[in-house]
Coordinates of C-alpha atoms in Angstrom, one line a residue:
M278 CA 0.0 0.0 0.0
E279 CA 1.3 3.4 -0.9
I280 CA 0.5 6.5 1.2
N281 CA 0.9 9.9 -0.4
Y282 CA 1.2 12.6 2.2
D283 CA 2.0 16.0 0.7
F284 CA 2.7 17.7 4.1
N285 CA 0.6 20.8 3.3
F286 CA -0.6 20.6 6.9
D287 CA -4.3 21.2 6.0
R288 CA -4.8 19.3 9.3
T289 CA -2.5 18.4 12.2
F290 CA 0.0 15.7 11.5
I291 CA -0.2 13.3 14.5
I292 CA 2.7 11.0 15.3
A293 CA 2.5 8.1 17.7
E294 CA 6.0 7.9 19.1
I295 CA 6.5 4.1 19.7
G296 CA 10.2 4.8 20.1
V297 CA 11.7 1.9 22.0
N298 CA 8.4 0.7 23.6
H299 CA 8.6 -2.4 21.4
N300 CA 11.3 -3.7 23.8
G301 CA 13.2 -5.2 20.9
D302 CA 10.2 -7.4 20.0
V303 CA 9.1 -7.1 16.4
D304 CA 5.7 -8.8 17.1
L305 CA 5.1 -6.3 19.9
A306 CA 6.0 -3.5 17.6
K307 CA 3.5 -4.7 15.0
K308 CA 0.8 -4.8 17.7
M309 CA 1.6 -1.2 18.6
I310 CA 1.5 -0.1 14.9
K311 CA -1.9 -1.7 14.4
S312 CA -3.3 -0.2 17.6
A313 CA -1.9 3.2 16.8
S314 CA -3.4 3.1 13.3
E315 CA -6.8 2.2 14.9
C316 CA -6.4 5.4 17.0
G317 CA -6.4 7.5 13.8
V318 CA -2.7 8.7 13.8
D319 CA -0.9 9.8 10.6
A320 CA 2.4 8.2 11.4
V321 CA 4.2 5.8 13.8
K322 CA 7.7 6.6 14.8
F323 CA 10.6 4.4 16.0
Q324 CA 14.2 5.0 16.9
T325 CA 17.1 3.7 14.8
F326 CA 20.5 3.3 16.5
N327 CA 23.5 1.1 17.2
S328 CA 24.0 1.0 20.9
N329 CA 27.8 0.9 20.7
D330 CA 27.8 3.9 18.4
L331 CA 25.3 5.8 20.5
V332 CA 26.6 5.6 24.1
S333 CA 29.9 4.7 25.9
K334 CA 30.0 1.9 28.5
N335 CA 30.2 4.6 31.2
A336 CA 27.1 6.5 30.2
K337 CA 24.6 6.9 33.0
K338 CA 20.9 6.4 32.6
A339 CA 18.5 9.3 33.1
K340 CA 16.6 9.3 36.4
Y341 CA 13.3 8.2 34.7
Q342 CA 15.2 5.3 33.1
E343 CA 16.6 4.2 36.4
E344 CA 13.1 4.1 37.9
S345 CA 11.9 1.6 35.2
N346 CA 14.9 -0.7 34.9
D347 CA 17.3 -2.9 37.0
D348 CA 21.0 -2.3 37.6
E349 CA 22.0 -2.4 34.0
N350 CA 23.8 0.6 32.5
Q351 CA 22.5 2.7 29.6
L352 CA 24.5 0.7 27.0
E353 CA 23.1 -2.6 28.3
M354 CA 19.6 -1.2 28.4
L355 CA 19.8 0.1 24.8
K356 CA 21.2 -3.2 23.4
K357 CA 18.0 -4.9 24.4
L358 CA 16.0 -2.3 22.4
E359 CA 17.8 -2.4 19.1
L360 CA 16.1 -3.5 15.9
S361 CA 17.8 -4.8 12.8
E362 CA 17.7 -3.5 9.2
D363 CA 15.4 -6.4 8.3
D364 CA 13.2 -5.6 11.3
F365 CA 12.8 -2.0 10.1
K366 CA 12.0 -3.0 6.6
E367 CA 9.3 -5.4 7.9
L368 CA 7.8 -2.8 10.2
K369 CA 7.7 -0.2 7.5
D370 CA 5.8 -2.5 5.2
F371 CA 3.5 -3.5 8.0
A372 CA 2.8 0.2 8.8
L373 CA 1.9 0.9 5.2
D374 CA -0.4 -2.0 5.2
E375 CA -2.1 -0.5 8.3
G376 CA -2.5 2.8 6.5
V377 CA 0.1 4.9 8.5
L378 CA 3.4 6.4 7.6
F379 CA 6.5 4.8 9.1
L380 CA 9.1 7.2 10.6
S381 CA 12.2 6.6 12.7
S382 CA 14.7 8.9 14.4
P383 CA 18.3 8.2 13.4
F384 CA 21.0 8.8 15.9
D385 CA 24.0 8.5 13.5
K386 CA 24.9 8.5 9.8
K387 CA 24.7 4.7 9.5
S388 CA 21.1 4.8 10.8
V389 CA 20.3 7.5 8.2
D390 CA 21.7 5.2 5.5
L391 CA 19.5 2.4 6.8
L392 CA 16.4 4.5 6.8
E393 CA 17.2 5.8 3.3
S394 CA 17.5 2.2 2.1
I395 CA 13.9 1.6 3.2
D396 CA 12.8 5.0 1.8
V397 CA 11.3 6.7 4.9
P398 CA 9.4 9.8 3.7
V399 CA 10.4 12.1 6.6
Y400 CA 13.2 12.4 9.1
K401 CA 12.7 13.3 12.8
L402 CA 15.7 14.2 14.9
G403 CA 15.2 14.2 18.7
S404 CA 16.3 17.0 21.0
G405 CA 19.5 15.3 21.8
E406 CA 20.7 15.9 18.2
F407 CA 19.7 19.5 18.1
N408 CA 23.3 20.7 18.2
N409 CA 24.7 17.8 16.1
F410 CA 25.3 19.8 13.0
D411 CA 27.2 17.0 11.3
L412 CA 24.2 14.7 11.5
I413 CA 21.7 17.4 10.6
E414 CA 23.7 18.2 7.5
Y415 CA 23.8 14.5 6.5
V416 CA 20.0 14.2 6.9
E417 CA 19.5 17.3 4.9
M418 CA 21.3 15.7 2.0
C419 CA 18.4 13.2 1.8
N420 CA 16.2 16.2 0.6
K421 CA 13.2 15.2 2.7
P422 CA 11.2 17.0 5.3
L423 CA 13.1 17.3 8.6
I424 CA 11.2 17.4 11.9
L425 CA 13.5 18.7 14.7
S426 CA 12.6 18.8 18.4
C427 CA 13.9 21.8 20.3
G428 CA 14.1 20.3 23.8
M429 CA 16.9 21.3 26.1
S430 CA 17.7 24.3 23.8
T431 CA 17.9 28.0 24.6
F432 CA 16.3 30.4 22.2
D433 CA 19.8 31.4 21.0
E434 CA 20.6 27.7 20.3
I435 CA 17.4 27.3 18.4
K436 CA 18.3 30.3 16.2
E437 CA 21.8 29.0 15.7
T438 CA 20.5 25.7 14.5
Y439 CA 17.8 27.3 12.4
D440 CA 20.4 29.5 10.7
F441 CA 22.6 26.5 10.0
I442 CA 19.9 24.5 8.3
K443 CA 19.8 25.1 4.5
N444 CA 16.5 23.6 3.5
K445 CA 14.2 25.7 5.6
D446 CA 11.3 25.0 3.3
K447 CA 11.5 21.4 4.5
L448 CA 12.0 22.2 8.2
I449 CA 9.5 21.6 11.0
L450 CA 10.4 22.8 14.5
L451 CA 8.7 21.2 17.5
H452 CA 8.5 22.9 20.9
C453 CA 9.5 20.3 23.4
I454 CA 10.3 20.1 27.1
T455 CA 12.6 17.1 27.7
G456 CA 11.2 15.8 30.9
Y457 CA 9.6 12.4 31.6
P458 CA 7.1 13.4 32.6
T459 CA 6.9 17.1 31.8
S460 CA 4.9 19.0 34.5
F461 CA 2.1 21.3 33.4
S462 CA 3.9 24.3 35.0
E463 CA 7.0 23.9 32.9
A464 CA 5.3 23.1 29.6
N465 CA 5.3 26.8 28.5
L466 CA 3.0 26.4 25.6
N467 CA 3.2 30.0 24.7
F468 CA 6.7 29.3 23.4
I469 CA 4.8 27.8 20.4
K470 CA 3.8 31.4 19.6
T471 CA 7.4 32.6 20.1
L472 CA 8.6 30.0 17.6
Q473 CA 5.8 31.0 15.1
D474 CA 6.7 34.7 15.4
N475 CA 10.5 34.2 15.0
F476 CA 10.9 31.3 12.5
N477 CA 9.3 31.1 9.1
V478 CA 8.7 27.3 9.3
V479 CA 5.9 24.9 10.4
I480 CA 5.8 24.7 14.2
G481 CA 4.6 21.7 16.2
F482 CA 4.7 20.2 19.7
S483 CA 6.4 17.1 21.0
D484 CA 4.8 16.3 24.3
H485 CA 5.9 14.4 27.4
S486 CA 3.3 15.6 29.8
P487 CA 0.7 13.3 31.5
G488 CA -2.7 13.0 29.8
I489 CA -4.0 14.6 26.6
E490 CA -4.7 18.2 27.5
L491 CA -1.5 19.9 26.3
P492 CA -1.4 18.5 22.7
I493 CA -5.0 19.6 22.3
A494 CA -4.1 23.1 23.6
A495 CA -1.1 23.2 21.4
V496 CA -3.3 22.6 18.3
A497 CA -5.5 25.5 19.4
L498 CA -2.3 27.6 19.5
G499 CA -1.5 26.7 15.9
S500 CA 0.7 23.6 16.2
K501 CA 0.6 21.7 12.9
V502 CA 2.5 18.6 14.2
I503 CA 1.8 16.6 17.4
E504 CA 4.1 13.9 18.7
K505 CA 3.2 11.8 21.7
H506 CA 4.6 8.6 23.2
F507 CA 2.4 5.5 22.6
T508 CA 2.2 2.1 24.3
I509 CA -0.4 -0.7 24.4
D510 CA 0.4 -1.3 28.1
K511 CA 1.9 1.2 30.6
S512 CA 3.0 -1.6 32.9
L513 CA 5.4 -3.2 30.3
P514 CA 9.1 -3.2 31.2
G515 CA 11.1 -0.4 29.5
P516 CA 12.0 3.2 30.1
D517 CA 9.2 5.0 28.3
H518 CA 6.0 3.1 28.9
K519 CA 4.9 5.0 32.0
A520 CA 5.2 8.4 30.1
S521 CA 3.2 7.1 27.2
L522 CA -0.5 7.1 26.3
N523 CA -2.4 3.9 26.1
P524 CA -4.7 3.3 23.1
D525 CA -7.8 4.6 24.7
E526 CA -6.0 7.8 25.7
F527 CA -4.4 8.2 22.4
K528 CA -7.7 7.7 20.5
A529 CA -9.3 10.3 22.7
M530 CA -6.5 12.8 22.0
V531 CA -6.7 12.3 18.3
S532 CA -10.5 12.7 18.3
S533 CA -10.2 15.9 20.4
I534 CA -7.6 17.3 18.1
R535 CA -9.8 16.8 15.1
N536 CA -12.7 18.4 16.9
V537 CA -10.5 21.4 17.8
E538 CA -9.4 21.7 14.2
L539 CA -13.0 22.0 13.1
A540 CA -13.7 24.6 15.8
I541 CA -10.7 26.8 15.0
G542 CA -12.1 28.1 11.8
D543 CA -10.6 30.9 9.7
G544 CA -11.3 33.9 11.9
V545 CA -14.0 35.4 9.7
R546 CA -17.2 36.1 11.6
R547 CA -20.2 34.4 9.9
L548 CA -23.6 33.5 11.4
S549 CA -24.1 29.8 11.4
E550 CA -27.4 28.2 10.4
N551 CA -27.8 27.4 14.1
E552 CA -27.4 31.0 15.1
L553 CA -29.7 32.3 12.4
A554 CA -32.4 29.9 13.5
I555 CA -32.0 31.0 17.2
K556 CA -31.6 34.7 16.4
E557 CA -35.3 35.2 15.6
V558 CA -36.2 33.5 18.9
A559 CA -33.6 35.0 21.2
R560 CA -33.5 38.6 19.9
K561 CA -36.2 41.2 20.6
S562 CA -38.4 43.6 18.6
I563 CA -40.5 46.7 19.3
I564 CA -43.9 45.4 20.4
V565 CA -47.2 47.1 20.8
K566 CA -47.9 47.3 24.5
T567 CA -51.6 48.4 24.5
N568 CA -54.4 48.6 21.9
I569 CA -53.6 51.6 19.7
K570 CA -56.1 53.4 17.5
K571 CA -55.4 54.7 13.9
G572 CA -53.7 58.1 14.0
E573 CA -52.5 57.7 17.6
V574 CA -48.9 58.8 18.5
L575 CA -46.5 56.1 19.6
T576 CA -45.0 56.7 23.1
E577 CA -43.0 54.8 25.7
D578 CA -46.3 54.1 27.4
N579 CA -47.8 52.2 24.5
L580 CA -44.7 50.4 23.2
T581 CA -42.4 47.8 24.8
I582 CA -39.5 45.6 23.8
K583 CA -40.0 41.8 23.8
R584 CA -39.3 38.6 21.9
P585 CA -39.4 37.5 19.0
G586 CA -36.8 39.3 17.0
N587 CA -38.5 39.4 13.6
G588 CA -39.8 43.0 13.9
I589 CA -38.3 46.4 14.2
E590 CA -35.0 46.1 16.1
P591 CA -34.9 47.8 19.5
K592 CA -32.0 50.0 18.4
F593 CA -34.5 51.9 16.2
I594 CA -36.8 52.8 19.1
N595 CA -36.0 56.6 18.7
K596 CA -37.0 56.5 15.1
V597 CA -40.4 55.1 16.1
L598 CA -41.4 57.2 19.1
G599 CA -43.5 60.3 18.2
R600 CA -44.8 58.9 14.9
R601 CA -48.5 58.1 14.2
V602 CA -49.9 54.7 13.2
N603 CA -51.9 54.3 10.0
K604 CA -54.2 51.6 11.4
D605 CA -55.5 50.1 14.6
L606 CA -52.9 47.9 16.3
E607 CA -53.6 45.2 18.9
A608 CA -51.7 44.8 22.1
D609 CA -48.8 42.4 22.0
S610 CA -48.5 42.7 18.2
I611 CA -45.2 43.2 16.4
L612 CA -44.7 46.7 15.2
S613 CA -43.7 47.2 11.6
F614 CA -42.5 50.3 9.7
D615 CA -45.4 49.7 7.4
D616 CA -47.7 50.5 10.3
L617 CA -46.4 54.1 10.5
T618 CA -47.3 57.3 8.7

């Protein structure tokens, strides 16, 4: 199955970040792809690396990784999470059959070559590679869209990397707070607006907060890409499961994002069919308060303002007062300009 995605961002591009939640098991990875597809995502994303090229034997684990693993070091942990070239090819084909794009984040040039060999349509570099200009330049040579997370970067560092990148027409920057989990108080969603105001590229949001609120809010702020960790079971062993959404949560997030997209609109004020139908009922008109004889003068004593709203609008009351009527009018009838001399 071939999926053509032109990245015009008519709607939010939603990525289920499976990452290393497959725990090195291709069958588990397939279950996650299928489940993510059923949630309505546009893409699933993995991570492509060679452990020996990625970390030294003395590299420590992050605090959140220590909480979800035994006494192994980071290298030992990552070795269990590697996938082979054949695995990636198999998973990419499986994802296409499930109707979603297959993406993966490379951590080195060999991984880029691997992903090029299976023709991934987009590259995503994580926050840890934000200052890795050598790798960024190598990815740019593939001439494909590049999604780049800005976690752990100052504004000046973001500008420096932005200025370095040549193919800005293919660049997507993601606001990201690298914390597992990210607290609501540190999420700083308004930085999405800062990125929009300062960089002439598509802006999105890579989220590590609990729940689904922040991605939905990010879309309301104009984010065109949402990336969120995904698992089929938060109790599975591995470093990222606890900070991931399960299928029910992810499906609710996708549905909410699509609803928000419909609600955002284009900023032009128009009366909807619902409003037009209710307008006549909820608005008011100038109403005859008492029986009025032909030739009688209209005053505040014989007029009132009540519903419905299909007569003379209340704002015209001063154009009515002091005029005479050209026929008898019954109390509680709707006044019309045709009734006036």
